[in-house]
PDB file of C-alpha atoms in Angstrom:
ATOM      1  CA  ASP A   7     139.440 336.316 -45.297  1.00  0.00           C
ATOM      2  CA  ALA A   8     142.067 337.213 -42.525  1.00  0.00           C
ATOM      3  CA  GLY A   9     140.670 338.951 -39.594  1.00  0.00           C
ATOM      4  CA  VAL A  10     142.059 342.057 -37.764  1.00  0.00           C
ATOM      5  CA  ILE A  11     145.832 341.109 -37.064  1.00  0.00           C
ATOM      6  CA  GLN A  12     147.556 342.681 -34.004  1.00  0.00           C
ATOM      7  CA  SER A  13     151.164 342.292 -32.914  1.00  0.00           C
ATOM      8  CA  PRO A  14     152.847 341.684 -30.543  1.00  0.00           C
ATOM      9  CA  ARG A  15     150.467 339.302 -28.716  1.00  0.00           C
ATOM     10  CA  HIS A  16     152.450 339.933 -25.575  1.00  0.00           C
ATOM     11  CA  GLU A  17     154.853 342.621 -24.574  1.00  0.00           C
ATOM     12  CA  VAL A  18     156.642 343.052 -21.233  1.00  0.00           C
ATOM     13  CA  THR A  19     158.688 346.155 -20.915  1.00  0.00           C
ATOM     14  CA  GLU A  20     160.164 348.358 -18.204  1.00  0.00           C
ATOM     15  CA  MET A  21     158.965 351.626 -17.179  1.00  0.00           C
ATOM     16  CA  GLY A  22     160.268 354.531 -19.259  1.00  0.00           C
ATOM     17  CA  GLN A  23     160.604 352.349 -22.461  1.00  0.00           C
ATOM     18  CA  GLU A  24     158.862 352.973 -25.666  1.00  0.00           C
ATOM     19  CA  VAL A  25     156.174 350.749 -26.615  1.00  0.00           C
ATOM     20  CA  THR A  26     154.755 350.150 -30.423  1.00  0.00           C
ATOM     21  CA  LEU A  27     151.556 347.942 -30.909  1.00  0.00           C
ATOM     22  CA  ARG A  28     150.698 347.261 -34.516  1.00  0.00           C
ATOM     23  CA  CYS A  29     147.384 346.543 -36.390  1.00  0.00           C
ATOM     24  CA  LYS A  30     146.383 345.391 -39.621  1.00  0.00           C
ATOM     25  CA  PRO A  31     142.706 346.086 -40.085  1.00  0.00           C
ATOM     26  CA  ILE A  32     140.455 343.679 -42.569  1.00  0.00           C
ATOM     27  CA  SER A  33     140.897 344.676 -46.027  1.00  0.00           C
ATOM     28  CA  GLY A  34     138.203 346.851 -47.205  1.00  0.00           C
ATOM     29  CA  HIS A  35     137.132 348.155 -43.705  1.00  0.00           C
ATOM     30  CA  ASP A  36     137.301 352.154 -43.503  1.00  0.00           C
ATOM     31  CA  TYR A  37     137.271 352.577 -39.737  1.00  0.00           C
ATOM     32  CA  LEU A  38     139.943 351.435 -37.355  1.00  0.00           C
ATOM     33  CA  PHE A  39     139.443 351.752 -33.601  1.00  0.00           C
ATOM     34  CA  TRP A  40     141.986 351.312 -30.653  1.00  0.00           C
ATOM     35  CA  TYR A  41     140.468 350.351 -27.300  1.00  0.00           C
ATOM     36  CA  ARG A  42     142.248 349.495 -24.002  1.00  0.00           C
ATOM     37  CA  GLN A  43     140.908 346.972 -21.621  1.00  0.00           C
ATOM     38  CA  THR A  44     141.616 346.785 -17.876  1.00  0.00           C
ATOM     39  CA  MET A  45     139.714 345.083 -15.163  1.00  0.00           C
ATOM     40  CA  MET A  46     138.951 348.528 -13.483  1.00  0.00           C
ATOM     41  CA  ARG A  47     137.866 350.380 -16.417  1.00  0.00           C
ATOM     42  CA  GLY A  48     136.727 347.652 -19.022  1.00  0.00           C
ATOM     43  CA  LEU A  49     136.887 348.455 -22.594  1.00  0.00           C
ATOM     44  CA  GLU A  50     137.922 352.175 -23.176  1.00  0.00           C
ATOM     45  CA  LEU A  51     137.805 353.751 -26.738  1.00  0.00           C
ATOM     46  CA  LEU A  52     141.156 355.535 -27.188  1.00  0.00           C
ATOM     47  CA  ILE A  53     140.990 356.769 -30.784  1.00  0.00           C
ATOM     48  CA  TYR A  54     139.284 355.824 -34.034  1.00  0.00           C
ATOM     49  CA  PHE A  55     140.055 356.594 -37.674  1.00  0.00           C
ATOM     50  CA  ASN A  56     138.040 356.852 -40.776  1.00  0.00           C
ATOM     51  CA  ASN A  57     139.808 356.535 -44.147  1.00  0.00           C
ATOM     52  CA  ASN A  58     143.076 356.829 -42.348  1.00  0.00           C
ATOM     53  CA  VAL A  59     142.256 360.152 -40.593  1.00  0.00           C
ATOM     54  CA  PRO A  60     141.914 360.413 -36.876  1.00  0.00           C
ATOM     55  CA  ILE A  61     138.269 361.161 -35.895  1.00  0.00           C
ATOM     56  CA  ASP A  62     138.056 361.258 -32.370  1.00  0.00           C
ATOM     57  CA  ASP A  63     141.064 360.881 -30.143  1.00  0.00           C
ATOM     58  CA  SER A  64     139.435 362.104 -26.838  1.00  0.00           C
ATOM     59  CA  GLY A  65     140.008 358.887 -25.183  1.00  0.00           C
ATOM     60  CA  MET A  66     143.758 359.077 -25.577  1.00  0.00           C
ATOM     61  CA  PRO A  67     144.949 359.159 -21.982  1.00  0.00           C
ATOM     62  CA  GLU A  68     147.646 361.668 -22.250  1.00  0.00           C
ATOM     63  CA  ASP A  69     150.520 362.952 -24.438  1.00  0.00           C
ATOM     64  CA  ARG A  70     152.492 359.764 -23.907  1.00  0.00           C
ATOM     65  CA  PHE A  71     150.055 358.083 -26.181  1.00  0.00           C
ATOM     66  CA  SER A  72     150.016 358.521 -30.066  1.00  0.00           C
ATOM     67  CA  ALA A  73     148.413 356.806 -32.849  1.00  0.00           C
ATOM     68  CA  LYS A  74     148.950 356.928 -36.519  1.00  0.00           C
ATOM     69  CA  MET A  75     147.370 355.234 -39.595  1.00  0.00           C
ATOM     70  CA  PRO A  76     149.857 355.994 -42.573  1.00  0.00           C
ATOM     71  CA  ASN A  77     147.715 353.939 -44.955  1.00  0.00           C
ATOM     72  CA  ALA A  78     144.583 351.724 -45.028  1.00  0.00           C
ATOM     73  CA  SER A  79     146.161 348.550 -43.978  1.00  0.00           C
ATOM     74  CA  PHE A  80     148.308 349.472 -41.082  1.00  0.00           C
ATOM     75  CA  SER A  81     148.200 351.408 -37.843  1.00  0.00           C
ATOM     76  CA  THR A  82     150.316 351.850 -34.716  1.00  0.00           C
ATOM     77  CA  LEU A  83     149.649 352.896 -31.148  1.00  0.00           C
ATOM     78  CA  LYS A  84     152.538 354.136 -29.469  1.00  0.00           C
ATOM     79  CA  ILE A  85     153.343 354.672 -25.787  1.00  0.00           C
ATOM     80  CA  GLN A  86     156.405 356.798 -25.065  1.00  0.00           C
ATOM     81  CA  PRO A  87     157.514 356.652 -22.073  1.00  0.00           C
ATOM     82  CA  SER A  88     155.683 353.845 -20.718  1.00  0.00           C
ATOM     83  CA  GLU A  89     154.280 353.526 -17.150  1.00  0.00           C
ATOM     84  CA  PRO A  90     153.025 350.587 -15.084  1.00  0.00           C
ATOM     85  CA  ARG A  91     149.496 352.008 -15.143  1.00  0.00           C
ATOM     86  CA  ASP A  92     149.762 351.348 -18.889  1.00  0.00           C
ATOM     87  CA  SER A  93     149.527 347.848 -18.359  1.00  0.00           C
ATOM     88  CA  ALA A  94     146.543 346.454 -20.066  1.00  0.00           C
ATOM     89  CA  VAL A  95     145.304 344.599 -23.180  1.00  0.00           C
ATOM     90  CA  TYR A  96     145.092 346.846 -26.133  1.00  0.00           C
ATOM     91  CA  PHE A  97     142.644 345.918 -28.830  1.00  0.00           C
ATOM     92  CA  CYS A  98     142.362 347.002 -32.633  1.00  0.00           C
ATOM     93  CA  ALA A  99     139.077 346.678 -34.271  1.00  0.00           C
ATOM     94  CA  SER A 100     138.055 347.541 -37.756  1.00  0.00           C
ATOM     95  CA  SER A 101     134.664 348.204 -39.388  1.00  0.00           C
ATOM     96  CA  ALA A 102     133.016 348.944 -42.674  1.00  0.00           C
ATOM     97  CA  ARG A 103     130.436 351.581 -43.010  1.00  0.00           C
ATOM     98  CA  GLN A 104     128.880 349.964 -46.160  1.00  0.00           C
ATOM     99  CA  GLY A 105     127.102 346.864 -45.389  1.00  0.00           C
ATOM    100  CA  GLY A 106     127.011 345.012 -42.432  1.00  0.00           C
ATOM    101  CA  ALA A 107     125.852 348.009 -40.501  1.00  0.00           C
ATOM    102  CA  GLY A 108     129.146 348.843 -39.184  1.00  0.00           C
ATOM    103  CA  GLU A 109     129.763 345.874 -36.588  1.00  0.00           C
ATOM    104  CA  LEU A 110     133.334 345.891 -35.065  1.00  0.00           C
ATOM    105  CA  PHE A 111     135.653 343.053 -35.832  1.00  0.00           C
ATOM    106  CA  PHE A 112     138.310 342.830 -33.013  1.00  0.00           C
ATOM    107  CA  GLY A 113     141.750 341.383 -33.133  1.00  0.00           C
ATOM    108  CA  GLU A 114     143.191 339.261 -30.466  1.00  0.00           C
ATOM    109  CA  GLY A 115     144.870 342.033 -28.565  1.00  0.00           C
ATOM    110  CA  SER A 116     148.151 342.900 -27.443  1.00  0.00           C
ATOM    111  CA  ARG A 117     148.719 342.291 -23.603  1.00  0.00           C
ATOM    112  CA  LEU A 118     151.197 344.936 -22.358  1.00  0.00           C
ATOM    113  CA  THR A 119     152.885 344.541 -19.126  1.00  0.00           C
ATOM    114  CA  VAL A 120     154.852 347.428 -17.972  1.00  0.00           C
ATOM    115  CA  LEU A 121     157.329 346.582 -15.037  1.00  0.00           C
TER     116      LEU A 121
ATOM    117  CA  GLY B   3     130.374 361.585 -21.329  1.00  0.00           C
ATOM    118  CA  GLN B   4     128.343 358.992 -22.613  1.00  0.00           C
ATOM    119  CA  GLN B   5     128.077 355.911 -20.095  1.00  0.00           C
ATOM    120  CA  LEU B   6     126.477 352.407 -20.357  1.00  0.00           C
ATOM    121  CA  ASN B   7     125.517 350.745 -17.203  1.00  0.00           C
ATOM    122  CA  GLN B   8     125.568 346.940 -17.511  1.00  0.00           C
ATOM    123  CA  SER B   9     124.180 344.697 -15.011  1.00  0.00           C
ATOM    124  CA  PRO B  10     124.774 342.352 -13.340  1.00  0.00           C
ATOM    125  CA  GLN B  11     128.562 342.408 -13.137  1.00  0.00           C
ATOM    126  CA  SER B  12     128.670 338.590 -12.840  1.00  0.00           C
ATOM    127  CA  MET B  13     126.425 335.470 -12.796  1.00  0.00           C
ATOM    128  CA  PHE B  14     127.118 331.997 -11.412  1.00  0.00           C
ATOM    129  CA  ILE B  15     124.511 329.688 -12.793  1.00  0.00           C
ATOM    130  CA  GLN B  16     123.761 326.053 -13.281  1.00  0.00           C
ATOM    131  CA  GLU B  17     123.749 324.440 -16.782  1.00  0.00           C
ATOM    132  CA  GLY B  18     120.313 324.517 -18.236  1.00  0.00           C
ATOM    133  CA  GLU B  19     119.264 327.571 -16.556  1.00  0.00           C
ATOM    134  CA  ASP B  20     118.227 330.950 -18.427  1.00  0.00           C
ATOM    135  CA  VAL B  21     120.316 334.140 -18.146  1.00  0.00           C
ATOM    136  CA  SER B  22     119.172 337.740 -18.433  1.00  0.00           C
ATOM    137  CA  MET B  23     121.370 340.801 -18.412  1.00  0.00           C
ATOM    138  CA  ASN B  24     120.627 344.371 -19.473  1.00  0.00           C
ATOM    139  CA  CYS B  25     122.237 347.766 -20.340  1.00  0.00           C
ATOM    140  CA  THR B  26     120.949 351.211 -19.662  1.00  0.00           C
ATOM    141  CA  SER B  27     122.103 354.672 -20.439  1.00  0.00           C
ATOM    142  CA  SER B  28     121.267 358.225 -19.911  1.00  0.00           C
ATOM    143  CA  SER B  29     121.751 358.968 -23.625  1.00  0.00           C
ATOM    144  CA  ILE B  30     119.761 357.674 -26.793  1.00  0.00           C
ATOM    145  CA  PHE B  31     121.641 355.124 -29.098  1.00  0.00           C
ATOM    146  CA  ASN B  32     120.720 354.346 -32.699  1.00  0.00           C
ATOM    147  CA  THR B  33     122.398 350.990 -32.550  1.00  0.00           C
ATOM    148  CA  TRP B  34     122.798 348.394 -29.815  1.00  0.00           C
ATOM    149  CA  LEU B  35     125.275 345.700 -30.004  1.00  0.00           C
ATOM    150  CA  TRP B  36     126.083 342.527 -27.756  1.00  0.00           C
ATOM    151  CA  TYR B  37     129.371 341.172 -27.793  1.00  0.00           C
ATOM    152  CA  LYS B  38     130.771 338.013 -26.206  1.00  0.00           C
ATOM    153  CA  GLN B  39     134.588 337.774 -25.333  1.00  0.00           C
ATOM    154  CA  GLU B  40     136.290 334.413 -24.412  1.00  0.00           C
ATOM    155  CA  PRO B  41     139.753 334.373 -22.451  1.00  0.00           C
ATOM    156  CA  GLY B  42     142.598 335.518 -24.506  1.00  0.00           C
ATOM    157  CA  GLU B  43     140.467 336.738 -27.466  1.00  0.00           C
ATOM    158  CA  GLY B  44     138.694 339.788 -28.728  1.00  0.00           C
ATOM    159  CA  PRO B  45     135.052 340.385 -28.439  1.00  0.00           C
ATOM    160  CA  VAL B  46     132.884 338.713 -31.066  1.00  0.00           C
ATOM    161  CA  LEU B  47     129.551 340.203 -32.132  1.00  0.00           C
ATOM    162  CA  LEU B  48     126.400 338.156 -31.213  1.00  0.00           C
ATOM    163  CA  ILE B  49     123.441 340.383 -31.900  1.00  0.00           C
ATOM    164  CA  ALA B  50     123.149 343.817 -33.613  1.00  0.00           C
ATOM    165  CA  LEU B  51     119.731 345.886 -33.028  1.00  0.00           C
ATOM    166  CA  TYR B  52     119.011 348.889 -35.089  1.00  0.00           C
ATOM    167  CA  LYS B  53     115.462 349.937 -34.310  1.00  0.00           C
ATOM    168  CA  ALA B  54     113.528 350.892 -31.133  1.00  0.00           C
ATOM    169  CA  GLY B  55     111.537 347.840 -30.083  1.00  0.00           C
ATOM    170  CA  GLU B  56     113.281 345.416 -32.180  1.00  0.00           C
ATOM    171  CA  LEU B  57     113.667 341.824 -30.826  1.00  0.00           C
ATOM    172  CA  THR B  58     116.215 339.694 -32.493  1.00  0.00           C
ATOM    173  CA  SER B  59     117.293 336.050 -31.740  1.00  0.00           C
ATOM    174  CA  ASN B  60     120.409 334.140 -32.750  1.00  0.00           C
ATOM    175  CA  GLY B  61     119.977 330.478 -31.563  1.00  0.00           C
ATOM    176  CA  ARG B  62     119.582 330.537 -27.961  1.00  0.00           C
ATOM    177  CA  LEU B  63     120.038 334.180 -27.521  1.00  0.00           C
ATOM    178  CA  THR B  64     117.386 336.897 -27.726  1.00  0.00           C
ATOM    179  CA  ALA B  65     118.084 340.714 -27.560  1.00  0.00           C
ATOM    180  CA  GLN B  66     115.866 343.504 -27.493  1.00  0.00           C
ATOM    181  CA  PHE B  67     116.249 347.195 -28.276  1.00  0.00           C
ATOM    182  CA  GLY B  68     114.402 349.414 -25.901  1.00  0.00           C
ATOM    183  CA  ILE B  69     111.593 351.442 -26.934  1.00  0.00           C
ATOM    184  CA  THR B  70     113.153 354.438 -25.273  1.00  0.00           C
ATOM    185  CA  ARG B  71     116.525 353.779 -27.014  1.00  0.00           C
ATOM    186  CA  LYS B  72     118.314 353.967 -23.821  1.00  0.00           C
ATOM    187  CA  ASP B  73     118.328 350.447 -22.903  1.00  0.00           C
ATOM    188  CA  SER B  74     118.591 346.852 -24.159  1.00  0.00           C
ATOM    189  CA  PHE B  75     118.630 343.354 -22.653  1.00  0.00           C
ATOM    190  CA  LEU B  76     119.963 340.144 -23.733  1.00  0.00           C
ATOM    191  CA  ASN B  77     118.671 336.620 -22.831  1.00  0.00           C
ATOM    192  CA  ILE B  78     120.241 333.280 -22.858  1.00  0.00           C
ATOM    193  CA  SER B  79     118.148 330.323 -22.786  1.00  0.00           C
ATOM    194  CA  ALA B  80     118.964 326.669 -21.640  1.00  0.00           C
ATOM    195  CA  SER B  81     122.674 327.742 -20.923  1.00  0.00           C
ATOM    196  CA  ILE B  82     125.614 325.400 -21.662  1.00  0.00           C
ATOM    197  CA  PRO B  83     129.185 325.291 -20.310  1.00  0.00           C
ATOM    198  CA  SER B  84     130.473 326.993 -23.429  1.00  0.00           C
ATOM    199  CA  ASP B  85     128.459 330.093 -22.673  1.00  0.00           C
ATOM    200  CA  VAL B  86     131.110 330.824 -20.052  1.00  0.00           C
ATOM    201  CA  GLY B  87     132.726 334.221 -20.997  1.00  0.00           C
ATOM    202  CA  ILE B  88     132.228 338.151 -20.687  1.00  0.00           C
ATOM    203  CA  TYR B  89     129.148 339.583 -22.407  1.00  0.00           C
ATOM    204  CA  PHE B  90     129.346 343.317 -23.430  1.00  0.00           C
ATOM    205  CA  CYS B  91     126.688 345.580 -24.396  1.00  0.00           C
ATOM    206  CA  ALA B  92     127.718 348.362 -26.713  1.00  0.00           C
ATOM    207  CA  GLY B  93     125.859 351.545 -28.039  1.00  0.00           C
ATOM    208  CA  ARG B  94     126.357 353.741 -31.014  1.00  0.00           C
ATOM    209  CA  ARG B  95     124.924 356.959 -32.394  1.00  0.00           C
ATOM    210  CA  ASN B  96     124.752 357.618 -35.855  1.00  0.00           C
ATOM    211  CA  THR B  97     125.703 361.250 -35.542  1.00  0.00           C
ATOM    212  CA  GLY B  98     129.310 362.222 -34.791  1.00  0.00           C
ATOM    213  CA  GLY B  99     130.935 359.027 -36.565  1.00  0.00           C
ATOM    214  CA  PHE B 100     131.117 355.643 -35.689  1.00  0.00           C
ATOM    215  CA  LYS B 101     132.175 355.913 -31.866  1.00  0.00           C
ATOM    216  CA  THR B 102     131.005 352.811 -30.198  1.00  0.00           C
ATOM    217  CA  ILE B 103     130.962 352.734 -26.180  1.00  0.00           C
ATOM    218  CA  PHE B 104     131.018 349.645 -24.249  1.00  0.00           C
ATOM    219  CA  GLY B 105     129.515 348.376 -21.087  1.00  0.00           C
ATOM    220  CA  ALA B 106     131.628 347.124 -18.283  1.00  0.00           C
ATOM    221  CA  GLY B 107     130.594 343.519 -19.126  1.00  0.00           C
ATOM    222  CA  THR B 108     128.710 340.630 -17.397  1.00  0.00           C
ATOM    223  CA  ARG B 109     130.998 337.689 -16.407  1.00  0.00           C
ATOM    224  CA  LEU B 110     128.951 334.577 -16.819  1.00  0.00           C
ATOM    225  CA  PHE B 111     130.009 331.333 -15.182  1.00  0.00           C
ATOM    226  CA  VAL B 112     128.128 328.193 -15.943  1.00  0.00           C
ATOM    227  CA  LYS B 113     128.419 324.994 -13.699  1.00  0.00           C
ATOM    228  CA  ALA B 114     127.840 321.767 -15.466  1.00  0.00           C
TER     229      ALA B 114
END
Protein backbone atom coordinates (compact mmCIF):
# COMPACT_ATOMS: atom_id res chain seq x y z
CA ASP A 1 0.00 0.00 0.00
CA ALA A 2 1.35 3.43 -0.91
CA GLY A 3 2.25 5.73 1.93
CA VAL A 4 1.44 9.43 2.29
CA ILE A 5 2.47 11.18 -0.89
CA GLN A 6 3.56 14.81 -0.88
CA SER A 7 4.50 17.14 -3.71
CA PRO A 8 6.64 18.92 -4.54
CA ARG A 9 9.60 17.49 -2.60
CA HIS A 10 11.49 20.73 -3.02
CA GLU A 11 10.33 24.23 -3.85
CA VAL A 12 12.39 27.37 -4.19
CA THR A 13 10.46 30.56 -4.70
CA GLU A 14 10.79 34.29 -4.30
CA MET A 15 9.21 36.33 -1.57
CA GLY A 16 5.67 37.34 -2.46
CA GLN A 17 4.95 34.34 -4.63
CA GLU A 18 2.13 31.91 -3.95
CA VAL A 19 3.12 28.42 -2.82
CA THR A 20 0.87 25.36 -2.95
CA LEU A 21 1.86 22.11 -1.27
CA ARG A 22 -0.08 18.94 -1.95
CA CYS A 23 -0.78 15.78 -0.04
CA LYS A 24 -2.41 12.44 -0.77
CA PRO A 25 -3.13 10.55 2.47
CA ILE A 26 -3.15 6.80 2.86
CA SER A 27 -6.38 5.36 1.50
CA GLY A 28 -8.92 4.76 4.25
CA HIS A 29 -7.34 7.16 6.74
CA ASP A 30 -9.84 9.67 8.09
CA TYR A 31 -7.40 12.12 9.74
CA LEU A 32 -4.97 14.37 7.92
CA PHE A 33 -2.39 16.61 9.56
CA TRP A 34 -0.11 19.37 8.31
CA TYR A 35 3.10 19.98 10.30
CA ARG A 36 5.92 22.43 9.78
CA GLN A 37 9.48 21.57 10.83
CA THR A 38 12.24 24.09 11.48
CA MET A 39 15.43 23.93 13.53
CA MET A 40 14.17 26.63 15.86
CA ARG A 41 10.63 25.39 16.48
CA GLY A 42 10.80 21.66 15.75
CA LEU A 43 7.60 19.98 14.52
CA GLU A 44 4.65 22.35 14.79
CA LEU A 45 1.10 21.21 14.11
CA LEU A 46 -0.50 23.69 11.73
CA ILE A 47 -3.93 22.18 11.11
CA TYR A 48 -5.68 18.83 11.07
CA PHE A 49 -8.78 17.46 9.38
CA ASN A 50 -11.19 14.67 10.24
CA ASN A 51 -13.32 13.32 7.40
CA ASN A 52 -12.25 16.30 5.27
CA VAL A 53 -13.43 18.85 7.87
CA PRO A 54 -10.88 21.13 9.58
CA ILE A 55 -10.92 20.38 13.30
CA ASP A 56 -8.17 22.55 14.73
CA ASP A 57 -6.36 25.29 12.81
CA SER A 58 -4.99 27.09 15.83
CA GLY A 59 -1.45 26.38 14.68
CA MET A 60 -1.79 28.17 11.37
CA PRO A 61 0.63 31.09 11.66
CA GLU A 62 -1.44 33.81 10.05
CA ASP A 63 -3.90 34.62 7.32
CA ARG A 64 -1.31 34.01 4.64
CA PHE A 65 -1.68 30.30 5.31
CA SER A 66 -4.72 28.31 4.24
CA ALA A 67 -5.46 24.61 3.97
CA LYS A 68 -8.19 22.70 2.21
CA MET A 69 -9.28 19.11 1.91
CA PRO A 70 -11.81 18.90 -0.93
CA ASN A 71 -12.03 15.11 -0.72
CA ALA A 72 -10.71 12.15 1.24
CA SER A 73 -7.70 11.65 -1.01
CA PHE A 74 -6.33 15.16 -1.41
CA SER A 75 -5.31 18.17 0.64
CA THR A 76 -3.47 21.40 -0.07
CA LEU A 77 -1.57 23.88 2.06
CA LYS A 78 -1.27 27.29 0.47
CA ILE A 79 0.91 30.24 1.43
CA GLN A 80 0.09 33.56 -0.20
CA PRO A 81 2.16 35.70 -0.22
CA SER A 82 5.19 33.73 0.87
CA GLU A 83 7.93 35.22 3.07
CA PRO A 84 11.51 34.07 3.82
CA ARG A 85 10.48 33.07 7.37
CA ASP A 86 8.14 30.48 5.84
CA SER A 87 11.18 28.46 4.75
CA ALA A 88 10.82 25.05 6.39
CA VAL A 89 9.99 21.43 5.72
CA TYR A 90 6.25 20.89 5.59
CA PHE A 91 4.99 17.43 6.44
CA CYS A 92 1.63 15.88 5.80
CA ALA A 93 0.57 12.91 7.92
CA SER A 94 -2.50 10.73 7.98
CA SER A 95 -4.07 8.48 10.57
CA ALA A 96 -6.98 6.11 11.01
CA ARG A 97 -8.94 6.19 14.22
CA GLN A 98 -10.15 2.65 13.71
CA GLY A 99 -7.42 0.15 14.44
CA GLY A 100 -3.75 0.87 14.99
CA ALA A 101 -4.73 3.30 17.74
CA GLY A 102 -4.21 6.26 15.46
CA GLU A 103 -0.49 6.34 14.78
CA LEU A 104 0.53 9.10 12.41
CA PHE A 105 2.07 8.09 9.08
CA PHE A 106 4.17 10.86 7.61
CA GLY A 107 5.01 11.73 4.05
CA GLU A 108 8.56 12.54 3.02
CA GLY A 109 7.95 16.26 3.34
CA SER A 110 8.11 19.31 1.09
CA ARG A 111 11.19 21.46 1.62
CA LEU A 112 10.29 25.10 0.96
CA THR A 113 12.86 27.82 0.49
CA VAL A 114 11.62 31.38 0.11
CA LEU A 115 14.28 33.79 -1.10
CA GLY B 1 -0.54 25.69 25.31
CA GLN B 2 0.60 22.12 25.68
CA GLN B 3 4.34 21.62 25.58
CA LEU B 4 6.59 18.61 25.68
CA ASN B 5 10.07 19.02 27.13
CA GLN B 6 12.40 16.51 25.58
CA SER B 7 15.96 15.89 26.73
CA PRO B 8 18.74 15.70 25.98
CA GLN B 9 18.81 17.86 22.83
CA SER B 10 21.66 15.80 21.40
CA MET B 11 23.83 12.84 22.29
CA PHE B 12 27.20 11.76 20.97
CA ILE B 13 27.88 8.14 21.88
CA GLN B 14 30.12 5.23 21.02
CA GLU B 15 28.76 2.20 19.22
CA GLY B 16 27.65 -0.39 21.74
CA GLU B 17 26.62 2.11 24.42
CA ASP B 18 23.12 2.32 25.81
CA VAL B 19 21.07 5.48 25.29
CA SER B 20 18.32 7.02 27.35
CA MET B 21 16.12 10.00 26.52
CA ASN B 22 12.95 11.33 28.10
CA CYS B 23 10.01 13.59 27.70
CA THR B 24 8.02 15.48 30.31
CA SER B 25 4.90 17.59 30.23
CA SER B 26 2.84 19.73 32.57
CA SER B 27 -0.27 18.15 31.04
CA ILE B 28 -1.57 14.61 31.16
CA PHE B 29 -1.53 12.61 27.94
CA ASN B 30 -3.47 9.46 27.16
CA THR B 31 -1.03 8.24 24.55
CA TRP B 32 2.73 8.59 24.28
CA LEU B 33 4.47 7.91 21.00
CA TRP B 34 8.13 7.71 20.03
CA TYR B 35 9.20 8.46 16.45
CA LYS B 36 12.53 8.40 14.62
CA GLN B 37 13.40 10.69 11.74
CA GLU B 38 16.26 10.08 9.34
CA PRO B 39 17.66 12.75 7.00
CA GLY B 40 15.32 13.64 4.16
CA GLU B 41 12.51 11.51 5.52
CA GLY B 42 9.42 11.96 7.62
CA PRO B 43 9.23 10.63 11.19
CA VAL B 44 8.47 6.93 11.52
CA LEU B 45 6.71 5.41 14.53
CA LEU B 46 8.91 3.27 16.79
CA ILE B 47 6.76 2.58 19.85
CA ALA B 48 3.27 3.52 21.00
CA LEU B 49 2.19 3.52 24.67
CA TYR B 50 -1.45 3.62 25.76
CA LYS B 51 -1.57 2.94 29.50
CA ALA B 52 0.11 4.56 32.49
CA GLY B 53 2.97 2.38 33.66
CA GLU B 54 3.12 0.45 30.39
CA LEU B 55 6.56 -0.80 29.40
CA THR B 56 6.94 -1.79 25.75
CA SER B 57 9.89 -3.11 23.76
CA ASN B 58 10.65 -3.14 20.07
CA GLY B 59 13.92 -4.97 19.49
CA ARG B 60 16.66 -2.97 21.20
CA LEU B 61 14.23 -0.17 22.03
CA THR B 62 12.26 0.04 25.26
CA ALA B 63 9.83 2.79 26.19
CA GLN B 64 7.71 3.45 29.25
CA PHE B 65 4.57 5.46 29.89
CA GLY B 66 5.04 7.29 33.19
CA ILE B 67 2.68 6.56 36.08
CA THR B 68 1.69 10.22 36.33
CA ARG B 69 0.90 10.21 32.57
CA LYS B 70 3.07 13.32 32.28
CA ASP B 71 6.28 11.67 31.17
CA SER B 72 7.83 8.93 29.08
CA PHE B 73 11.30 7.61 28.37
CA LEU B 74 12.97 5.74 25.54
CA ASN B 75 16.01 3.50 25.95
CA ILE B 76 18.15 2.10 23.16
CA SER B 77 20.46 -0.72 24.12
CA ALA B 78 23.76 -1.60 22.42
CA SER B 79 23.59 1.27 19.93
CA ILE B 80 24.71 0.76 16.33
CA PRO B 81 25.59 3.33 13.63
CA SER B 82 22.17 3.04 11.96
CA ASP B 83 20.53 4.33 15.15
CA VAL B 84 21.67 7.80 14.09
CA GLY B 85 18.76 10.18 13.63
CA ILE B 86 16.37 12.44 15.48
CA TYR B 87 14.10 10.83 18.05
CA PHE B 88 10.83 12.56 18.87
CA CYS B 89 8.40 11.95 21.65
CA ALA B 90 4.79 12.83 20.98
CA GLY B 91 1.75 13.05 23.23
CA ARG B 92 -1.92 12.87 22.51
CA ARG B 93 -5.03 13.40 24.59
CA ASN B 94 -8.12 11.42 23.68
CA THR B 95 -10.37 14.40 24.27
CA GLY B 96 -10.62 17.16 21.72
CA GLY B 97 -9.79 15.01 18.76
CA PHE B 98 -6.54 13.52 17.63
CA LYS B 99 -4.22 16.45 18.19
CA THR B 100 -0.67 15.11 18.55
CA ILE B 101 2.05 17.32 20.00
CA PHE B 102 5.75 16.64 19.38
CA GLY B 103 8.79 17.28 21.52
CA ALA B 104 11.78 19.16 20.11
CA GLY B 105 13.66 15.96 19.40
CA THR B 106 16.89 14.31 20.53
CA ARG B 107 19.63 14.17 17.91
CA LEU B 108 21.61 10.96 18.27
CA PHE B 109 25.09 10.56 16.83
CA VAL B 110 26.78 7.15 17.04
CA LYS B 111 30.49 6.76 16.46
CA ALA B 112 31.61 3.42 15.13
